[in-house]
JSON list of C-alpha atoms in Angstrom, two decimals:
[
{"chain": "A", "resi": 1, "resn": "UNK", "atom": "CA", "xyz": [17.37, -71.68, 48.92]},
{"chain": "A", "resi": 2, "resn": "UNK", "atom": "CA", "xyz": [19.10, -75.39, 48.99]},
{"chain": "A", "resi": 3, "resn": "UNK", "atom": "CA", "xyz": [20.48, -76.62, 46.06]},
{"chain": "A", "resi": 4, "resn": "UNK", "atom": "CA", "xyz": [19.28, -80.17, 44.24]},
{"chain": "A", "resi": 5, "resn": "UNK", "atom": "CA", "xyz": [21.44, -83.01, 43.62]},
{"chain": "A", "resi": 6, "resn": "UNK", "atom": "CA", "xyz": [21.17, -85.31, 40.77]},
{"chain": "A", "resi": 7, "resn": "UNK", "atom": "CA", "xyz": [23.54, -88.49, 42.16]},
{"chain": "A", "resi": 8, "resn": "UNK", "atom": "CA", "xyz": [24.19, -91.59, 39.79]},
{"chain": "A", "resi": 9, "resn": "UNK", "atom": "CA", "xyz": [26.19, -94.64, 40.75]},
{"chain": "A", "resi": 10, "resn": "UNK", "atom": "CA", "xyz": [26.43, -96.26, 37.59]},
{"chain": "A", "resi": 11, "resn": "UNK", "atom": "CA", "xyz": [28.10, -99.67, 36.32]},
{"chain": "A", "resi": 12, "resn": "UNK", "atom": "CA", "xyz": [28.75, -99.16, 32.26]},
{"chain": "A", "resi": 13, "resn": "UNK", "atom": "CA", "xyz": [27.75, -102.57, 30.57]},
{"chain": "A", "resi": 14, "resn": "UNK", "atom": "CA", "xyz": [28.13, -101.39, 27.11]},
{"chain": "A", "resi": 15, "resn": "UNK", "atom": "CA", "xyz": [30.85, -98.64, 26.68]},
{"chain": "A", "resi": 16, "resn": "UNK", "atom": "CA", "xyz": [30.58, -97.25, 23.21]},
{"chain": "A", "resi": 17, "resn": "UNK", "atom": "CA", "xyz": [26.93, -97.51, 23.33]},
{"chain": "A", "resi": 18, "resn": "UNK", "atom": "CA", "xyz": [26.65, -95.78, 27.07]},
{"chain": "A", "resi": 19, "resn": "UNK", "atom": "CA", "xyz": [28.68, -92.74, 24.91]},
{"chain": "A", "resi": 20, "resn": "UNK", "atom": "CA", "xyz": [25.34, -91.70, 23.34]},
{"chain": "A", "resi": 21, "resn": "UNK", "atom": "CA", "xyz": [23.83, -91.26, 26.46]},
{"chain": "A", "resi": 22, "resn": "UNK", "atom": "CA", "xyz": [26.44, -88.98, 28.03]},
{"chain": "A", "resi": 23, "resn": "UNK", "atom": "CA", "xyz": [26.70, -86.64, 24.64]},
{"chain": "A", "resi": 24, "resn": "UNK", "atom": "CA", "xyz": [22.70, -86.20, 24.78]},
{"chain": "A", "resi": 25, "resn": "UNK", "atom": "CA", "xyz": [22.10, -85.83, 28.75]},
{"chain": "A", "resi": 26, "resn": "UNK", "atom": "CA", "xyz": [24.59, -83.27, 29.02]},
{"chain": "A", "resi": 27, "resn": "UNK", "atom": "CA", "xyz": [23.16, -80.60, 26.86]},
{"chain": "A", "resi": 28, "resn": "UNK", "atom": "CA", "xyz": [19.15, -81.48, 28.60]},
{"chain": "A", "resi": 29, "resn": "UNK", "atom": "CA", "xyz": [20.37, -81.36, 32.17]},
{"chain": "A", "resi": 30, "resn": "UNK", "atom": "CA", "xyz": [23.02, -78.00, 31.56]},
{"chain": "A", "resi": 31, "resn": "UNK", "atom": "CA", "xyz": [19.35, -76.59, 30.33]},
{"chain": "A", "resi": 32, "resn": "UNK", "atom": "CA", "xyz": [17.44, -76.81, 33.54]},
{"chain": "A", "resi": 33, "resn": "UNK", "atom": "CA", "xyz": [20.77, -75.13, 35.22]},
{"chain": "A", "resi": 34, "resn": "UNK", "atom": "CA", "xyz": [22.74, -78.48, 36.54]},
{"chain": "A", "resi": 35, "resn": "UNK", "atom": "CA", "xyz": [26.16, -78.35, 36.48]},
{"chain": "A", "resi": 36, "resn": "UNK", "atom": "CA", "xyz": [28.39, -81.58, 36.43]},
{"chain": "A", "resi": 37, "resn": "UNK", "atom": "CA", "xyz": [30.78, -81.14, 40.05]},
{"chain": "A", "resi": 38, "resn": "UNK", "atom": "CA", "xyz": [31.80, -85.07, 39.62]},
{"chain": "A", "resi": 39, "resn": "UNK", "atom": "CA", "xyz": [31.79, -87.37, 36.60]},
{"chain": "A", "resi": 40, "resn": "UNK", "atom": "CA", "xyz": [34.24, -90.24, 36.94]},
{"chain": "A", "resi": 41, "resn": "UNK", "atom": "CA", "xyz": [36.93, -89.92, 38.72]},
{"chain": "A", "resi": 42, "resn": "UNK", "atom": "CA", "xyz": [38.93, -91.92, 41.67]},
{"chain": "A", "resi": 43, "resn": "UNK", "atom": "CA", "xyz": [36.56, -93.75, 44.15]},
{"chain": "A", "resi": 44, "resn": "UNK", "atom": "CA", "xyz": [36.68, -96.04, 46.69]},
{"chain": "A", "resi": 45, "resn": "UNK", "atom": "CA", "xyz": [34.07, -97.10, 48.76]},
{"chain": "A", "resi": 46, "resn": "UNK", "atom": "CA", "xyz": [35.19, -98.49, 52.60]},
{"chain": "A", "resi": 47, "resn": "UNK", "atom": "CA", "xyz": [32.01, -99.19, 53.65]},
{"chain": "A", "resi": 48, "resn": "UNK", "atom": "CA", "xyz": [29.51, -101.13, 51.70]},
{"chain": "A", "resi": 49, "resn": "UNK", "atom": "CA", "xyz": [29.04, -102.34, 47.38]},
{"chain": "A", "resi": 50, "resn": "UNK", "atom": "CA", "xyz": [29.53, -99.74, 45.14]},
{"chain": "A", "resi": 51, "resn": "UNK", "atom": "CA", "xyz": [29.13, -99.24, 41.27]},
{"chain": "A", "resi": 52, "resn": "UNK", "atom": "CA", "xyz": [32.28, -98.14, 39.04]},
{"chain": "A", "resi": 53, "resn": "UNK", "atom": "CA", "xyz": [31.09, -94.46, 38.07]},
{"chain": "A", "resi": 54, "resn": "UNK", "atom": "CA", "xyz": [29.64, -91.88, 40.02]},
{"chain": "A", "resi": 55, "resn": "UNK", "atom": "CA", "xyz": [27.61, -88.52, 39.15]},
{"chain": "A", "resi": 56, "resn": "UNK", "atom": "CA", "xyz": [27.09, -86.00, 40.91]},
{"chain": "A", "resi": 57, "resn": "UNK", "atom": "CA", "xyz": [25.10, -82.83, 38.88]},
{"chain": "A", "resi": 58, "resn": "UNK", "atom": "CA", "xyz": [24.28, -79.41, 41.23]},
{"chain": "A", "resi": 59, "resn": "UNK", "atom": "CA", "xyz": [21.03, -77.83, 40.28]},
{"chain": "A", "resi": 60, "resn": "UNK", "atom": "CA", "xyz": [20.17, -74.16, 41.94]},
{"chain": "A", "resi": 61, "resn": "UNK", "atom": "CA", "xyz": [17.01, -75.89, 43.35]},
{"chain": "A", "resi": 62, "resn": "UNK", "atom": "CA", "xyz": [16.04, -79.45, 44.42]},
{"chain": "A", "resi": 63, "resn": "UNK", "atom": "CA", "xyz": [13.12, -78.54, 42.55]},
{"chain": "A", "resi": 64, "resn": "UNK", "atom": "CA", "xyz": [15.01, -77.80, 39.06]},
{"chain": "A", "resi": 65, "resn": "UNK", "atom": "CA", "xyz": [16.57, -81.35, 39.56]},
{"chain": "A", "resi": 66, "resn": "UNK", "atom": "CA", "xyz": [13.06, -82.75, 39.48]},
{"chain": "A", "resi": 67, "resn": "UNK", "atom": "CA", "xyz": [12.16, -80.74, 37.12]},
{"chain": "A", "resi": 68, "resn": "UNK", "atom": "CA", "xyz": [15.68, -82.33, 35.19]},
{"chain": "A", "resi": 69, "resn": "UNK", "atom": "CA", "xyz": [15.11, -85.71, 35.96]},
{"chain": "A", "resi": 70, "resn": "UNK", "atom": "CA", "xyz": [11.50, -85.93, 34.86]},
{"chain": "A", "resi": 71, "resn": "UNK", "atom": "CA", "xyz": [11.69, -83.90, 31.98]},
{"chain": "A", "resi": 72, "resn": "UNK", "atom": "CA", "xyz": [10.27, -85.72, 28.77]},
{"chain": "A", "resi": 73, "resn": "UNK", "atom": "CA", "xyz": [13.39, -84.90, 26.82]},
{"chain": "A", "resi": 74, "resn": "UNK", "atom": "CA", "xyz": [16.26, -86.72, 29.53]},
{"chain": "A", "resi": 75, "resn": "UNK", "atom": "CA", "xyz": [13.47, -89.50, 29.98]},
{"chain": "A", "resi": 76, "resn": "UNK", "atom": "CA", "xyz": [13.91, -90.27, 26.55]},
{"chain": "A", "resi": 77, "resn": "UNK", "atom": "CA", "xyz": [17.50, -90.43, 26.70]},
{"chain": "A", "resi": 78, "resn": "UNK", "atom": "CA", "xyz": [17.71, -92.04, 30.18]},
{"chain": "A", "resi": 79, "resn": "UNK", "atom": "CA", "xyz": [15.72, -95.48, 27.91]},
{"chain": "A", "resi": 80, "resn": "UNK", "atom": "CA", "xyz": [19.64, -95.57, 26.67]},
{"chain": "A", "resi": 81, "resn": "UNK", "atom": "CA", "xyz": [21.63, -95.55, 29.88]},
{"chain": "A", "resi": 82, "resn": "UNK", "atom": "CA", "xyz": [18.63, -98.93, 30.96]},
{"chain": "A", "resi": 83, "resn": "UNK", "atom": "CA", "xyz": [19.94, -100.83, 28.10]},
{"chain": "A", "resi": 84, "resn": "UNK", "atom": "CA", "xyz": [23.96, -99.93, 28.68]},
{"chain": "A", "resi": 85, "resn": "UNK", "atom": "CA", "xyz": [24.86, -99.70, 32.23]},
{"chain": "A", "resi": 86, "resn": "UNK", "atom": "CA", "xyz": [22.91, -100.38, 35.30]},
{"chain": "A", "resi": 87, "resn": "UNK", "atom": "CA", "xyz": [22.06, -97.56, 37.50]},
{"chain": "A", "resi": 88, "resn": "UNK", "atom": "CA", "xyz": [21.15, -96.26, 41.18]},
{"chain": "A", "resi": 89, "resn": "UNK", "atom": "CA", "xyz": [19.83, -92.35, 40.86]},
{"chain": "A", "resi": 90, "resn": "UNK", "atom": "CA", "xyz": [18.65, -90.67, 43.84]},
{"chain": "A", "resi": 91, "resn": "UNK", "atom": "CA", "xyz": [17.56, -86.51, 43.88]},
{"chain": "A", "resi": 92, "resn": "UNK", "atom": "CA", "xyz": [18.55, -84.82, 47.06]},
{"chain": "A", "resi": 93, "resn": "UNK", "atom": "CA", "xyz": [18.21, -81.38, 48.82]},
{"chain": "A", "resi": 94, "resn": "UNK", "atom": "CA", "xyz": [21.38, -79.79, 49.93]},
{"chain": "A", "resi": 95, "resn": "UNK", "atom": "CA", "xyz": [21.90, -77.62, 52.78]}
]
């Protein structure tokens, strides 16, 4: 079965507020099996914008991602990364 990918390119607005978000979306998205393969790090981008951060979370199904994403608990918590940083988030299948 193909795994799911939660990918966030993310520009941090407010630092020490953005901090809540990242302590309380870890635990909700480690519970529907994601694990964190990038989180920061060295980028560079040489074709096209890009944000400053990048995310990339492995789920054992693109179906558990959705199930992640659109969980009432990480919508809750994804209000605080709207008012800190602005965000692209895609889900996508692996091979």
């Amino acid at each position: 079965m193909p795994k799911g990918y939660i990918i966030g390119h993310i520009t941090v607005k407010d630092p020490e507020a953005y901090k809540e978000y990242v302590v309380r979306d870890t635990p909700i998205l480690e519970g529907y099996g994601g694990r964190f393969v990038v989180r920061g790090g060295a980028s560079e981008a040489p074709e096209g914008p890009m944000k400053d951060r990048h995310v990339v979370i492995e789920f054992p199904s693109f179906e558990d991602a959705k199930r992640a994403y659109h969980s009432p608990e990480y919508q809750e918590v994804v209000k605080i990364r709207h008012a800190t940083a602005e965000s692209d988030i895609i889900l996508v299948e692996g091979v």
